[in-house]
Coordinates of N, CA and C in Angstrom, one line a residue:
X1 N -148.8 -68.4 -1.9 CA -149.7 -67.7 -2.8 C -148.9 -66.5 -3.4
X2 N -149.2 -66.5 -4.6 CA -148.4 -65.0 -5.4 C -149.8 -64.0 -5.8
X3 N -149.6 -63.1 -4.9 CA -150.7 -61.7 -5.8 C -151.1 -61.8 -7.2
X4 N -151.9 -62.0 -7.6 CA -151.9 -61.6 -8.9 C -152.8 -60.3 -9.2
X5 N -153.2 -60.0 -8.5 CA -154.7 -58.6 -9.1 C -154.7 -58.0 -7.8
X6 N -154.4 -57.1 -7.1 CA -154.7 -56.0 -6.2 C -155.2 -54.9 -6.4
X7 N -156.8 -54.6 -5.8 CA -157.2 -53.6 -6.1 C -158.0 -53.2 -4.9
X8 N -157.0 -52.4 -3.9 CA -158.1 -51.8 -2.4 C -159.3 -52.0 -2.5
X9 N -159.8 -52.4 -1.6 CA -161.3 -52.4 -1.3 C -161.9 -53.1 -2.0
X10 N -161.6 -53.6 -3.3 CA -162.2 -54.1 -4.0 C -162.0 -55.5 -4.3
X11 N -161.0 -55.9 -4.4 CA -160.5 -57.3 -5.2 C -159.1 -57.7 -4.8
X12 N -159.0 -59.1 -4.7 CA -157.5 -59.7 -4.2 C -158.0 -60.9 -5.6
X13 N -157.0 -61.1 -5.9 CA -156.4 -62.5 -6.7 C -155.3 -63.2 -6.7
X14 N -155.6 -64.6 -5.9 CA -153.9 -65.5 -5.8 C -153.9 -66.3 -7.0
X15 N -152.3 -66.4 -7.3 CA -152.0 -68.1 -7.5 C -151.4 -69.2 -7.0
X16 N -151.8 -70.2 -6.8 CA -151.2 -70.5 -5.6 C -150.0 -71.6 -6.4
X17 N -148.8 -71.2 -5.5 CA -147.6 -71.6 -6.5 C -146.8 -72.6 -5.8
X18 N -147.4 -72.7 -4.3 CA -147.0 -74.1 -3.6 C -147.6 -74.5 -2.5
X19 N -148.1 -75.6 -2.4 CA -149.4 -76.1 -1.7 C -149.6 -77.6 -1.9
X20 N -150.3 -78.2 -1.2 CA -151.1 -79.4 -1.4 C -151.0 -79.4 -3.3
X21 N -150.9 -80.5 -3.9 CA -150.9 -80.6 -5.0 C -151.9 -80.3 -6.3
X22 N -152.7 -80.6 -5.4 CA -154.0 -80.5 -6.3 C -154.3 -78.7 -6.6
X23 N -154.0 -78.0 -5.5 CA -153.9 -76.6 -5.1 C -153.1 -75.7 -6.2
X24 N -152.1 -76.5 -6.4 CA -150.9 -75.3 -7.3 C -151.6 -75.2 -8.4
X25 N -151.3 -74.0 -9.3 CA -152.1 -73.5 -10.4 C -153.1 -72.9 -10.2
X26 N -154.0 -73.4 -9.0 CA -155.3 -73.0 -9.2 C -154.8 -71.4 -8.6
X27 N -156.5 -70.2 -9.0 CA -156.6 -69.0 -8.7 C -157.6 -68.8 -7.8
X28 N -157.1 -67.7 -6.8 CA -158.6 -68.1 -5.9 C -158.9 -66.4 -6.0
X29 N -159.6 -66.2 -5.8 CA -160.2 -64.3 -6.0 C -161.3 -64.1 -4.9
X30 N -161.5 -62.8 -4.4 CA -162.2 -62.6 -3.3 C -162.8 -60.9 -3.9
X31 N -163.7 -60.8 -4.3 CA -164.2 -59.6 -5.0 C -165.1 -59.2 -3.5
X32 N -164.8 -58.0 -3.4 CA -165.8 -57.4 -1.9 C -166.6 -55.9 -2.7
X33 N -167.6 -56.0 -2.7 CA -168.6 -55.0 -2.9 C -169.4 -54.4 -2.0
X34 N -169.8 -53.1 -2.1 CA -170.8 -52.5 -1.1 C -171.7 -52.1 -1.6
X35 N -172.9 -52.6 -0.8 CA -174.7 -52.2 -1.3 C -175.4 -51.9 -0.1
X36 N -175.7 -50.7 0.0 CA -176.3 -50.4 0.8 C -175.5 -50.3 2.2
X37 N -174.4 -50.4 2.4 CA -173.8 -49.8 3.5 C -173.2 -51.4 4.3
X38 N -173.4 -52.4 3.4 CA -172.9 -53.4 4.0 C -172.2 -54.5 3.0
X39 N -171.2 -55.1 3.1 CA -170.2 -55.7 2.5 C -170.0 -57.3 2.1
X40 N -170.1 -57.3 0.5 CA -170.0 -58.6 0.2 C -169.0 -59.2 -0.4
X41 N -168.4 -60.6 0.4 CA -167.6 -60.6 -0.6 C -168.3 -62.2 -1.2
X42 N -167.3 -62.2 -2.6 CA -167.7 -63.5 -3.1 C -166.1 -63.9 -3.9
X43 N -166.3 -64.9 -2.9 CA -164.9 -65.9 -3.6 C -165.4 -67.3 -4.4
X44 N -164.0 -66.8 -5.4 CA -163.6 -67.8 -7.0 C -162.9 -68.9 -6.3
X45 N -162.4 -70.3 -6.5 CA -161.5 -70.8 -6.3 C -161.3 -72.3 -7.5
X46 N -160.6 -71.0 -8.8 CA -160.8 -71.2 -9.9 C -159.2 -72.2 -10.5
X47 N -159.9 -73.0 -11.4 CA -158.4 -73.6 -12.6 C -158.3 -75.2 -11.5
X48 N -158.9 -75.4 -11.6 CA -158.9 -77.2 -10.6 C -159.0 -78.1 -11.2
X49 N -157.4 -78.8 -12.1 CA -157.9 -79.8 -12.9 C -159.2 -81.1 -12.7
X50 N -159.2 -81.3 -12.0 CA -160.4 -82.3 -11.9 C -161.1 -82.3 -10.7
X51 N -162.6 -82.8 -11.0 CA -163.6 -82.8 -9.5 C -163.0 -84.1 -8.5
X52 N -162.3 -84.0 -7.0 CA -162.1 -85.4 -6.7 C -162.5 -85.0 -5.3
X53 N -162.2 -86.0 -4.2 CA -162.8 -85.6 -3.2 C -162.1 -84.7 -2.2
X54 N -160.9 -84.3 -2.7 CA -160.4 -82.9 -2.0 C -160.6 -82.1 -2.8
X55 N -161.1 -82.0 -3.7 CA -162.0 -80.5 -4.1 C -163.3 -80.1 -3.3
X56 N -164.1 -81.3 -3.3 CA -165.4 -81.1 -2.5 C -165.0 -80.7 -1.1
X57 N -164.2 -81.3 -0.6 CA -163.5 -81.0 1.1 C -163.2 -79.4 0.6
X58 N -162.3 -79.0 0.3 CA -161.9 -77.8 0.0 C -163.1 -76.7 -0.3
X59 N -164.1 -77.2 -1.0 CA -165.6 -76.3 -1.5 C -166.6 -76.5 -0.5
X60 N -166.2 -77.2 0.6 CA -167.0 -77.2 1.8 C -166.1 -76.3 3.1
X61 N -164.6 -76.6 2.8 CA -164.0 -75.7 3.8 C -164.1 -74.1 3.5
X62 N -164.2 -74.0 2.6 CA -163.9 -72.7 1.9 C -165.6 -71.5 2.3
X63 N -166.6 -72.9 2.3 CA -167.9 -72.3 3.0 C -167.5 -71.9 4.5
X64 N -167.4 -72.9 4.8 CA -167.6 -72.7 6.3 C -166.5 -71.4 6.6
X65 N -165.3 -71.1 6.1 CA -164.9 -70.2 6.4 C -165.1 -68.8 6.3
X66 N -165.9 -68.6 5.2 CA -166.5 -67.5 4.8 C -167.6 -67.4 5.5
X67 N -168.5 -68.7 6.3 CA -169.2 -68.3 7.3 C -168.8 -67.6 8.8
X68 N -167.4 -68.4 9.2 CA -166.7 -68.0 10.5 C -166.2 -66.5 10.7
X69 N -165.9 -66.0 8.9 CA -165.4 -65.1 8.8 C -167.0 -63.5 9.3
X70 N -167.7 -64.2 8.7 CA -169.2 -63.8 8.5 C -169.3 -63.2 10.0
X71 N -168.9 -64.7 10.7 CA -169.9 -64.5 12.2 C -168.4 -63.2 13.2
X72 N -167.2 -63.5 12.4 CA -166.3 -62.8 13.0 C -166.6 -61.0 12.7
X73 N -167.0 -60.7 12.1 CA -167.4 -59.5 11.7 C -168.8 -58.9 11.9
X74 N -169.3 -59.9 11.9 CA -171.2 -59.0 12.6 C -170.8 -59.6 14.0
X75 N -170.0 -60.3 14.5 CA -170.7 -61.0 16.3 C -169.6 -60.2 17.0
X76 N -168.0 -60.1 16.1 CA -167.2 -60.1 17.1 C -166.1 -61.5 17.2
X77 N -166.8 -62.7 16.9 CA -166.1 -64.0 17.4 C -166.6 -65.1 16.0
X78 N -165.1 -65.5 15.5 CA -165.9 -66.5 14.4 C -165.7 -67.6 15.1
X79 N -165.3 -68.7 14.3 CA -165.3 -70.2 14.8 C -164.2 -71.0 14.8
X80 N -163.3 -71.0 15.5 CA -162.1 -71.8 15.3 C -161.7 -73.3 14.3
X81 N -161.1 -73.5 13.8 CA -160.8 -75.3 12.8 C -161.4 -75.8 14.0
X82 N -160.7 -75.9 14.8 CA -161.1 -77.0 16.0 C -162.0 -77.1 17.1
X83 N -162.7 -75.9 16.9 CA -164.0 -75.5 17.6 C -165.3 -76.2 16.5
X84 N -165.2 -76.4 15.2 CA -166.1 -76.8 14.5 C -166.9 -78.1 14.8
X85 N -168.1 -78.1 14.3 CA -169.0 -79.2 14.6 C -169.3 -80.0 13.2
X86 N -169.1 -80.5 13.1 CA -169.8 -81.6 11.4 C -170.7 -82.4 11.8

């Protein structure tokens, strides 16, 4: 991944410039905001020439990690790749 947008506390933006194929080019961004004393972030994972079924894999992984990430920050403990259940 190459930085493209750094802004503390606020915003990260990659591009990713080598990876799985379908991956390169694309930008992924992670904007974190605060309301009310507690922290949101909301990730982009933008520029994907076509819908196939490693994009859906990848739009499903990209959930679950922002959940594990979730549970790692309010519980203490997120969820390992290989701890997961489908």
């Amino acid at each position: 991944m190459k930085i493209e947008e750094l802004i503390a506390n606020e915003k990260v933006v990659w591009q990713c410039i080598d990876s799985d194929a379908e991956w390169i080019g694309t930008i992924i961004s992670f904007d974190i905001q605060e309301k009310n004393g507690k922290s949101f972030i909301t990730l982009r994972h933008m520029n994907w020439k076509e819908v196939t079924p490693f994009y859906r894999s990848c739009n499903y992984n990209w959930a679950f990690f922002l959940y594990s990430l979730k549970c790692y920050c309010e519980d203490g403990e997120g969820i390992p790749y290989h701890k997961r259940k489908f």
